[in-house]
Short mmCIF file of C-alpha atoms in Angstrom, two decimals:
data_model
loop_
_atom_site.label_atom_id
_atom_site.label_comp_id
_atom_site.label_asym_id
_atom_site.label_seq_id
_atom_site.Cartn_x
_atom_site.Cartn_y
_atom_site.Cartn_z
CA MET A 1 87.89 76.05 106.27
CA LYS A 2 91.50 75.01 106.18
CA ASN A 3 92.74 78.45 107.19
CA LYS A 4 91.74 80.01 110.46
CA ILE A 5 88.60 82.10 110.47
CA TYR A 6 88.91 85.49 112.08
CA THR A 7 85.77 87.30 113.12
CA GLY A 8 84.84 90.19 115.34
CA MET A 9 81.47 91.43 116.44
CA LEU A 10 80.39 93.43 113.38
CA LEU A 11 82.52 96.49 113.92
CA GLY A 12 82.15 99.98 112.52
CA CYS A 13 82.06 98.64 108.93
CA PHE A 14 78.28 99.04 109.23
CA LEU A 15 78.79 102.75 108.69
CA LEU A 16 79.67 101.95 105.10
CA CYS A 17 76.33 100.27 104.45
CA GLY A 18 73.93 102.95 105.59
CA CYS A 19 70.97 101.87 107.69
CA SER A 20 67.34 102.82 107.94
CA ASP A 21 65.65 104.45 110.90
CA TRP A 22 64.02 101.17 111.92
CA LEU A 23 67.45 99.78 112.78
CA ASP A 24 69.02 101.40 115.81
CA VAL A 25 72.68 100.69 115.15
CA LYS A 26 75.63 102.77 116.27
CA PRO A 27 79.26 101.97 115.44
CA TYR A 28 80.22 98.93 117.48
CA ASP A 29 83.77 100.10 117.86
CA LYS A 30 82.27 102.63 120.31
CA ILE A 31 80.50 99.92 122.36
CA SER A 32 82.33 97.40 124.50
CA ASP A 33 81.46 93.70 124.37
CA ASP A 34 80.51 93.90 128.04
CA GLU A 35 77.94 96.57 127.25
CA LEU A 36 76.50 94.66 124.31
CA PHE A 37 76.15 91.43 126.24
CA SER A 38 74.83 92.99 129.44
CA THR A 39 71.43 94.19 128.23
CA GLU A 40 68.59 93.08 126.02
CA GLU A 41 69.10 96.25 124.00
CA GLY A 42 72.69 95.21 123.34
CA PHE A 43 71.54 91.92 121.85
CA GLN A 44 68.98 93.77 119.76
CA LYS A 45 71.75 95.99 118.40
CA LEU A 46 73.88 92.96 117.57
CA LEU A 47 71.02 91.33 115.68
CA ASN A 48 70.27 94.58 113.87
CA GLY A 49 73.92 94.71 112.91
CA VAL A 50 73.68 91.32 111.20
CA TYR A 51 70.75 92.54 109.10
CA VAL A 52 72.69 95.66 108.11
CA GLU A 53 75.81 93.73 107.15
CA LEU A 54 73.79 91.33 104.96
CA ASN A 55 73.49 94.39 102.69
CA ASN A 56 77.23 94.20 102.05
CA ASP A 57 78.00 94.27 98.31
CA LYS A 58 79.66 90.87 98.66
CA LEU A 59 76.37 89.39 99.86
CA TYR A 60 72.77 90.43 99.27
CA GLY A 61 73.45 94.11 98.73
CA CYS A 62 74.72 93.26 95.24
CA ALA A 63 76.54 90.00 94.43
CA LEU A 64 73.85 87.55 95.57
CA THR A 65 70.84 89.49 94.34
CA VAL A 66 71.26 91.70 91.27
CA GLU A 67 74.79 91.20 90.00
CA MET A 68 77.07 88.14 90.07
CA ILE A 69 74.46 85.45 90.75
CA GLU A 70 71.98 86.88 88.22
CA ILE A 71 74.60 86.85 85.45
CA MET A 72 75.20 83.19 86.29
CA GLY A 73 71.43 82.68 86.03
CA GLY A 74 71.23 84.10 82.51
CA ALA A 75 69.20 87.12 83.55
CA TYR A 76 71.18 89.59 81.46
CA THR A 77 72.43 89.78 77.91
CA ILE A 78 76.21 90.23 78.17
CA GLY A 79 78.02 91.77 75.23
CA THR A 80 81.30 90.73 73.66
CA ASP A 81 83.16 94.04 73.91
CA ASN A 82 85.71 93.60 76.69
CA SER A 83 86.19 97.35 76.97
CA VAL A 84 82.52 97.62 77.98
CA TRP A 85 81.79 94.36 79.79
CA GLY A 86 85.18 93.55 81.29
CA ASN A 87 85.12 90.56 83.63
CA TYR A 88 81.38 90.03 83.22
CA LYS A 89 81.99 88.27 79.89
CA ASP A 90 84.06 85.61 81.67
CA LEU A 91 81.33 85.05 84.23
CA ALA A 92 78.65 84.71 81.54
CA ASP A 93 80.90 82.01 80.03
CA TYR A 94 81.21 80.37 83.50
CA GLN A 95 84.93 80.98 83.69
CA TYR A 96 85.03 80.76 87.47
CA GLU A 97 88.78 80.12 87.59
CA THR A 98 89.90 83.56 86.42
CA GLU A 99 91.80 85.51 89.04
CA TYR A 100 89.05 88.13 89.25
CA TRP A 101 86.13 85.75 89.78
CA ARG A 102 88.02 83.46 92.13
CA GLY A 103 88.67 86.56 94.20
CA ARG A 104 85.06 87.74 94.04
CA LEU A 105 83.64 84.33 94.92
CA SER A 106 86.09 84.00 97.81
CA GLU A 107 84.97 87.38 99.14
CA THR A 108 81.35 86.24 99.13
CA TRP A 109 82.27 82.99 100.88
CA ASN A 110 84.36 84.75 103.53
CA GLU A 111 81.71 87.38 104.21
CA ALA A 112 78.97 84.76 104.54
CA TYR A 113 80.97 82.71 107.02
CA ALA A 114 81.94 85.81 108.98
CA MET A 115 78.21 86.53 109.37
CA ILE A 116 77.57 82.92 110.36
CA LEU A 117 80.19 83.10 113.10
CA ASN A 118 78.76 86.39 114.34
CA CYS A 119 75.36 84.71 114.54
CA ASN A 120 76.97 81.96 116.61
CA GLU A 121 78.54 84.49 118.95
CA ILE A 122 75.14 86.05 119.59
CA LEU A 123 73.57 82.63 120.20
CA GLU A 124 76.28 81.50 122.60
CA ASN A 125 76.20 84.68 124.65
CA MET A 126 72.41 84.60 124.95
CA GLU A 127 72.29 81.18 126.52
CA SER A 128 73.63 82.22 129.93
CA ARG A 129 71.76 85.54 130.02
CA THR A 130 68.11 84.59 129.68
CA SER A 131 67.17 86.80 132.65
CA LEU A 132 68.06 89.93 130.63
CA PHE A 133 65.15 89.51 128.23
CA THR A 134 61.61 90.77 128.60
CA GLY A 135 58.43 89.25 127.22
CA ASP A 136 59.13 86.79 124.42
CA ASN A 137 62.16 88.68 123.13
CA TYR A 138 64.65 85.94 123.99
CA ASN A 139 62.80 83.55 121.71
CA ILE A 140 62.30 86.19 118.99
CA ILE A 141 65.98 87.12 118.86
CA ARG A 142 67.21 83.55 119.08
CA GLY A 143 64.77 82.40 116.42
CA GLU A 144 65.78 85.15 113.99
CA VAL A 145 69.51 84.50 114.50
CA LEU A 146 69.14 80.73 113.98
CA ALA A 147 67.21 81.33 110.78
CA LEU A 148 69.78 83.78 109.46
CA ARG A 149 72.54 81.24 110.17
CA ALA A 150 70.58 78.60 108.26
CA MET A 151 69.88 80.94 105.33
CA LEU A 152 73.56 81.82 104.89
CA HIS A 153 74.65 78.17 104.99
CA PHE A 154 71.91 77.22 102.53
CA ASP A 155 72.94 79.84 100.01
CA MET A 156 76.60 78.83 100.26
CA LEU A 157 75.49 75.25 99.61
CA ARG A 158 73.36 76.30 96.63
CA LEU A 159 76.26 78.29 95.22
CA PHE A 160 79.28 76.07 95.93
CA GLY A 161 77.72 72.66 96.55
CA PRO A 162 77.07 69.81 94.13
CA VAL A 163 73.97 69.48 91.98
CA TYR A 164 71.78 68.03 94.72
CA SER A 165 69.56 65.99 92.40
CA ARG A 166 72.61 64.15 91.05
CA ASN A 167 75.03 63.84 93.97
CA LYS A 168 73.60 64.81 97.34
CA ASP A 169 76.18 62.73 99.23
CA LYS A 170 79.16 64.57 97.79
CA LEU A 171 81.23 66.67 100.20
CA SER A 172 80.19 70.30 99.98
CA ILE A 173 80.63 72.96 102.65
CA PRO A 174 81.20 73.13 106.43
CA TYR A 175 78.35 73.97 108.82
CA TYR A 176 79.35 76.11 111.78
CA THR A 177 77.23 75.91 114.93
CA ALA A 178 79.75 77.51 117.29
CA GLN A 179 81.84 80.68 117.38
CA THR A 180 85.32 79.44 116.63
CA ASN A 181 88.56 80.21 114.81
CA LEU A 182 89.12 76.51 114.11
CA PRO A 183 88.10 74.95 110.80
CA GLU A 184 85.16 72.58 110.47
CA GLU A 185 85.15 69.70 108.02
CA GLN A 186 83.20 69.77 104.79
CA LEU A 187 79.97 67.80 105.03
CA PRO A 188 77.94 65.91 102.45
CA ALA A 189 75.32 68.14 100.90
CA SER A 190 72.53 66.02 102.41
CA GLU A 191 73.97 66.59 105.90
CA VAL A 192 74.13 70.35 105.33
CA ILE A 193 70.48 70.28 104.30
CA ARG A 194 69.62 68.32 107.43
CA LYS A 195 71.33 70.92 109.61
CA VAL A 196 69.69 73.81 107.74
CA ILE A 197 66.26 72.26 108.30
CA THR A 198 67.04 71.57 111.97
CA ASP A 199 67.98 75.22 112.55
CA LEU A 200 64.91 76.47 110.71
CA GLU A 201 62.53 74.13 112.50
CA GLU A 202 63.90 75.26 115.86
CA ALA A 203 63.62 78.89 114.77
CA ARG A 204 60.02 78.35 113.73
CA ILE A 205 59.16 76.99 117.18
CA LEU A 206 60.90 79.90 118.88
CA LEU A 207 58.96 82.37 116.71
CA VAL A 208 55.56 80.81 117.32
CA ASN A 209 54.45 83.97 119.17
CA ASP A 210 55.86 86.36 116.58
CA PRO A 211 53.53 89.39 116.46
CA VAL A 212 53.43 89.10 112.66
CA LYS A 213 50.91 86.29 113.12
CA THR A 214 48.37 88.52 114.88
CA GLU A 215 49.35 92.09 113.99
CA GLY A 216 50.73 91.67 110.45
CA THR A 217 53.97 93.17 109.25
CA MET A 218 53.49 96.58 110.97
CA MET A 219 55.58 98.47 108.42
CA SER A 220 55.58 101.80 110.24
CA GLY A 221 57.03 103.20 113.43
CA ASP A 222 55.25 103.01 116.76
CA VAL A 223 52.82 105.93 117.10
CA ASN A 224 53.83 106.39 120.73
CA GLN A 225 57.51 106.47 119.76
CA ASN A 226 58.21 103.30 121.68
CA SER A 227 60.76 100.74 120.50
CA ASN A 228 60.33 99.53 116.93
CA PHE A 229 62.09 96.26 117.64
CA LEU A 230 58.96 94.15 117.15
CA ARG A 231 57.65 96.21 114.25
CA TYR A 232 58.66 96.16 110.56
CA ARG A 233 58.35 92.40 110.65
CA ALA A 234 58.80 92.02 106.88
CA LEU A 235 62.31 93.37 107.43
CA ARG A 236 63.09 90.64 109.94
CA MET A 237 63.39 86.88 109.67
CA ASN A 238 59.83 86.56 111.02
CA TYR A 239 57.79 83.40 111.57
CA TYR A 240 56.44 83.36 108.02
CA ALA A 241 59.87 84.12 106.56
CA VAL A 242 61.24 81.06 108.35
CA THR A 243 58.30 79.02 107.08
CA GLY A 244 58.84 80.27 103.53
CA LEU A 245 62.55 79.51 103.72
CA LEU A 246 61.70 75.98 104.89
CA ALA A 247 59.48 75.62 101.83
CA ARG A 248 62.40 76.70 99.62
CA VAL A 249 64.86 74.34 101.35
CA CYS A 250 62.50 71.36 101.31
CA LEU A 251 61.76 71.86 97.61
CA TYR A 252 65.52 71.87 97.01
CA ALA A 253 65.87 68.66 99.03
CA SER A 254 62.98 67.05 97.13
CA SER A 255 65.09 66.97 93.96
CA ASN A 256 66.77 63.89 95.48
CA ASP A 257 64.23 62.61 97.97
CA GLU A 258 64.58 58.98 99.01
CA GLU A 259 61.92 59.07 101.72
CA GLY A 260 58.78 58.64 99.68
CA GLY A 261 58.49 62.27 98.73
CA SER A 262 58.58 63.55 102.32
CA ALA A 263 60.62 66.65 101.44
CA ARG A 264 58.19 67.50 98.64
CA LYS A 265 55.22 67.12 100.99
CA LYS A 266 56.90 69.37 103.56
CA ALA A 267 57.57 71.97 100.87
CA PHE A 268 53.90 71.91 99.99
CA ASN A 269 52.76 72.20 103.60
CA TYR A 270 55.08 75.09 104.38
CA SER A 271 54.28 76.99 101.19
CA THR A 272 50.54 76.60 101.65
CA GLU A 273 50.81 77.88 105.21
CA ILE A 274 52.12 81.12 103.69
CA ILE A 275 49.26 81.08 101.18
CA LYS A 276 46.82 80.90 104.10
CA ALA A 277 48.53 84.00 105.53
CA VAL A 278 47.94 85.69 102.17
CA ASP A 279 44.27 84.75 102.33
CA SER A 280 44.02 86.17 105.85
CA GLY A 281 45.43 89.52 104.74
CA ILE A 282 48.88 89.39 106.33
CA PHE A 283 50.63 89.48 102.94
CA PRO A 284 48.00 90.80 100.49
CA PHE A 285 48.59 90.83 96.77
CA VAL A 286 49.70 94.22 95.48
CA ASP A 287 46.95 96.78 94.88
CA LYS A 288 46.38 97.05 91.13
CA LYS A 289 46.22 100.85 91.40
CA LEU A 290 49.86 100.93 92.53
CA VAL A 291 51.22 99.14 89.47
CA THR A 292 48.91 99.77 86.47
CA GLY A 293 47.84 102.87 84.62
CA SER A 294 50.08 105.77 85.60
CA PRO A 295 50.38 105.66 89.39
CA ASP A 296 52.14 108.64 90.93
CA ASP A 297 54.50 106.39 92.83
CA PRO A 298 54.45 102.79 91.54
CA ASP A 299 55.21 99.97 93.95
CA ARG A 300 57.63 98.11 91.70
CA ILE A 301 58.66 95.49 94.25
CA PHE A 302 55.03 94.67 95.20
CA SER A 303 56.00 95.43 98.78
CA SER A 304 52.88 94.06 100.49
CA GLU A 305 53.76 90.64 99.04
CA VAL A 306 57.30 90.55 100.45
CA ILE A 307 57.64 88.06 103.30
CA PHE A 308 61.21 89.08 104.10
CA ALA A 309 63.39 91.86 102.73
CA LEU A 310 66.58 93.61 103.63
CA SER A 311 66.43 97.37 104.06
CA HIS A 312 69.16 99.17 102.11
CA ALA A 313 69.17 102.95 102.41
CA SER A 314 71.11 103.27 99.13
CA ARG A 315 69.10 100.75 97.14
CA ASN A 316 68.65 103.17 94.23
CA GLN A 317 72.41 102.90 93.66
CA LEU A 318 71.78 99.37 92.37
CA PHE A 319 69.63 100.85 89.64
CA LYS A 320 72.17 103.57 88.89
CA ASN A 321 75.10 101.13 88.83
CA TYR A 322 73.56 98.36 86.74
CA PHE A 323 70.19 99.08 85.12
CA ASP A 324 69.90 102.79 84.29
CA PRO A 325 69.67 103.26 80.48
CA THR A 326 71.57 106.54 80.78
CA ARG A 327 74.67 104.42 81.42
CA VAL A 328 74.87 103.62 77.69
CA PRO A 329 77.42 103.25 76.05
CA ASN A 330 78.70 101.67 79.27
CA TYR A 331 77.28 98.28 80.27
CA VAL A 332 73.63 98.05 81.33
CA PHE A 333 72.03 94.87 82.65
CA ARG A 334 68.82 93.94 80.83
CA MET A 335 67.02 90.85 79.56
CA ASP A 336 67.72 89.53 76.07
CA ASN A 337 65.11 91.04 73.73
CA ASP A 338 64.19 87.73 72.10
CA LEU A 339 63.82 86.04 75.49
CA MET A 340 61.56 88.84 76.68
CA ASN A 341 59.42 89.09 73.56
CA ASN A 342 59.16 85.41 72.63
CA LEU A 343 59.00 83.59 75.97
CA ILE A 344 58.75 85.67 79.13
CA PHE A 345 56.38 88.49 78.21
CA GLY A 346 55.24 87.39 74.77
CA GLY A 347 55.07 84.50 72.34
CA THR A 348 52.44 81.84 71.87
CA ALA A 349 51.55 79.25 74.49
CA THR A 350 54.28 80.50 76.86
CA GLY A 351 52.05 82.37 79.30
CA GLY A 352 53.78 85.62 78.35
CA ASN A 353 51.67 88.76 78.17
CA GLN A 354 52.56 92.43 78.03
CA ASP A 355 49.57 93.23 80.24
CA ASP A 356 51.40 91.44 83.05
CA TYR A 357 51.82 93.81 86.00
CA ARG A 358 55.42 92.64 86.33
CA TYR A 359 56.11 93.82 82.79
CA ARG A 360 54.11 97.04 82.91
CA VAL A 361 55.64 98.43 86.07
CA ASN A 362 59.23 97.14 85.88
CA TRP A 363 60.20 97.31 82.22
CA VAL A 364 60.52 100.79 80.66
CA ALA A 365 61.18 101.39 76.96
CA SER A 366 64.16 103.45 75.87
CA GLY A 367 64.99 103.30 72.17
CA SER A 368 64.67 99.75 70.90
CA ASN A 369 65.21 98.12 74.31
CA ARG A 370 63.40 97.83 77.59
CA TYR A 371 65.19 98.42 80.87
CA PHE A 372 64.62 97.05 84.36
CA TYR A 373 63.33 99.58 86.90
CA LYS A 374 62.50 97.43 89.93
CA TYR A 375 65.16 99.13 92.06
CA ALA A 376 64.71 102.69 90.78
CA ASP A 377 63.83 105.32 93.37
CA MET A 378 60.20 106.02 94.14
CA GLU A 379 59.00 109.61 94.02
CA ASP A 380 58.73 109.54 97.80
CA THR A 381 62.23 108.37 98.60
CA GLY A 382 61.45 108.35 102.31
CA LYS A 383 59.13 105.37 102.07
CA ILE A 384 60.39 102.18 103.65
CA GLU A 385 59.40 100.39 100.43
CA ASN A 386 62.09 102.41 98.67
CA THR A 387 64.78 100.61 100.68
CA MET A 388 63.57 97.02 100.35
CA ILE A 389 65.59 94.28 98.66
CA PRO A 390 63.25 91.27 98.50
CA MET A 391 64.58 88.00 99.87
CA LEU A 392 61.33 85.97 100.00
CA ARG A 393 57.97 86.79 98.43
CA ILE A 394 54.55 85.15 98.26
CA GLY A 395 54.76 84.57 94.51
CA GLU A 396 57.52 82.03 95.09
CA MET A 397 55.30 80.25 97.59
CA TYR A 398 52.57 79.78 94.97
CA LEU A 399 55.13 78.38 92.57
CA ILE A 400 56.57 76.04 95.22
CA ALA A 401 53.05 74.84 96.04
CA ALA A 402 52.40 74.21 92.35
CA GLU A 403 55.62 72.24 92.04
CA SER A 404 55.23 70.22 95.22
CA GLN A 405 51.51 69.43 95.46
CA SER A 406 52.09 66.07 93.84
CA ALA A 407 54.57 64.27 91.61
CA SER A 408 52.61 65.62 88.64
CA LEU A 409 52.94 69.31 87.75
CA THR A 410 49.46 69.33 86.23
CA ALA A 411 47.94 69.08 89.70
CA GLY A 412 49.57 72.37 90.71
CA SER A 413 48.21 74.57 87.95
CA SER A 414 45.62 76.18 90.25
CA TYR A 415 48.37 77.78 92.33
CA VAL A 416 50.09 79.21 89.26
CA ASN A 417 46.75 80.50 88.00
CA THR A 418 45.98 82.24 91.29
CA LEU A 419 49.30 84.03 90.95
CA ARG A 420 48.65 84.87 87.30
CA ARG A 421 45.19 86.29 88.02
CA ASN A 422 46.83 88.62 90.51
CA ARG A 423 49.28 89.67 87.81
CA GLY A 424 46.49 90.71 85.43
CA VAL A 425 46.98 87.89 82.91
CA THR A 426 45.02 84.88 81.75
CA THR A 427 45.36 81.45 83.29
CA VAL A 428 47.15 78.45 81.79
CA SER A 429 45.17 75.30 80.95
CA SER A 430 47.94 72.95 82.01
CA LEU A 431 51.33 73.26 83.63
CA THR A 432 54.65 72.06 82.26
CA GLN A 433 58.15 72.56 83.61
CA ASP A 434 58.86 75.09 80.85
CA LEU A 435 55.82 77.17 81.80
CA LEU A 436 56.76 76.94 85.46
CA VAL A 437 60.30 78.17 84.74
CA TYR A 438 58.96 81.12 82.75
CA GLU A 439 56.76 82.03 85.71
CA TYR A 440 59.70 81.87 88.11
CA ILE A 441 61.60 84.25 85.82
CA ARG A 442 58.72 86.73 85.70
CA GLU A 443 58.29 86.63 89.45
CA LEU A 444 61.86 86.56 90.75
CA TYR A 445 63.88 88.39 88.09
CA GLY A 446 66.60 90.55 89.64
CA GLU A 447 66.33 88.86 93.05
CA GLY A 448 69.14 86.31 92.81
CA GLN A 449 67.17 83.05 92.48
CA LEU A 450 67.39 82.03 88.81
CA PHE A 451 70.79 80.30 88.89
CA TYR A 452 69.64 78.20 91.83
CA LEU A 453 66.43 77.33 89.95
CA TYR A 454 68.30 75.96 86.94
CA LYS A 455 70.78 74.15 89.16
CA ARG A 456 68.02 72.49 91.17
CA LEU A 457 66.18 71.39 88.02
CA TYR A 458 69.44 70.62 86.19
CA ARG A 459 68.31 72.24 82.98
CA PRO A 460 69.83 74.75 80.51
CA VAL A 461 70.22 78.33 81.67
CA LEU A 462 67.94 80.61 79.63
CA PHE A 463 69.94 83.47 78.20
CA SER A 464 67.90 83.49 74.99
CA SER A 465 64.72 82.13 73.39
CA VAL A 466 67.04 80.45 70.86
CA SER A 467 67.88 77.14 72.52
CA SER A 468 71.25 76.80 70.77
CA LYS A 469 72.43 79.93 72.58
CA ASN A 470 71.70 78.48 76.02
CA PRO A 471 74.42 76.44 77.76
CA GLU A 472 73.46 72.86 78.56
CA ALA A 473 73.28 71.81 82.18
CA SER A 474 76.63 70.57 83.50
CA ASP A 475 78.75 70.53 86.62
CA GLN A 476 81.06 72.99 84.90
CA ILE A 477 78.25 75.54 85.01
CA PHE A 478 76.52 74.65 88.24
CA VAL A 479 79.31 73.60 90.62
CA VAL A 480 81.33 76.66 91.58
CA PRO A 481 84.86 75.78 92.81
CA LEU A 482 85.42 76.21 96.52
CA PRO A 483 87.73 79.06 97.52
CA ASP A 484 91.43 78.29 97.89
CA SER A 485 91.14 78.94 101.63
CA GLU A 486 88.80 75.96 101.86
CA THR A 487 90.86 73.51 99.83
CA GLU A 488 94.42 74.28 100.92
CA ASN A 489 96.05 71.78 103.25
#
């Protein structure tokens, strides 16, 4: 960054986010740095604070999951009435240079790098205090922080960097490995990927004794009211979350792989390691009774399948702010009807089916439209599942395995069909890129991954089933301008 970066240790702004009981966080403006860095509990609080702040609206609490990034990924039909849709119309037209969207994108960039520098401050202060930590907690905390640093850099690269398949050596973003106010130089995209993978591979080694591997996700408090720090593992960057993120990163890198397909092979190996964890019961497919028929309290996010999620105490506000049909005549985010009926959950030879669990539990009819209910409150609002914003899920791992098993997509159809059988729909006889994209949409809709999918594959963004309505792949669409703070001399 050309301007200085200013960062503090995650101060009382966390109060604005709301946090769940599993995170023991009190306002950091009431805790001195000396106290935080003098005990293992202090480091735990600092790490918990990073997780809470990732729920910021500028990051994964809104912009990078359900709102800004999903509009860029064609997830929603955006109307033409400026009095209703306001600045969203410009974003759907990829007008990144308007004052409003330059400001919004800069806020996301600044917040991400503030979190990165806070991660670095935790890492640096741990190094000289190893004696404070009990058991394997030094490795657990360090591994989680490294992985979070890598994740944030990777998403800034996917958002602001070049189309990797076309220009991986182009300068992209800086990679910060130290807590500093001084700017780092922009690096080629390939070098950022190398650093992301290095951080994740180190994190994976540090997390080799993560209790998730032997005890599962432990998504409830300790019965003896002991510390919950090593519980709720699906709400932490656990060993399998790091492995899944490596699968995602390596698949991204494989779009321009000059080493004999090594990145693709790594993506396959990492994704199938997660699939083995599914087979062993650590991340079981959702129970059919929770999503079909008329369950009393449907599990719309398929919570048992989530490898890593953020916990947002006010998650239902996302539904109220963006998806609730009672917002009409104000804007409501929903899928284009033709896209839904002709390609994603209907049509011939597309794999679409209205018996699909993902359709039956998440799309609710109101008038002539269907509305997206993934983030609506459960009946029992006290459930931890009611706070979860998915960041990684097993369905993506099956799709990565299908895409990376070999250079031919046909060889990966068995992985897609395993996923489809667990969604209550028939299998596909062969796999094409179109069918794979439709499956990604069904699986990851509303989770902030579709823009990155189209950018990686360098193909048109699907707003509609009518191809002429979908913008062709181009740098104008996929390469978001860096913030002014990064380009000013």
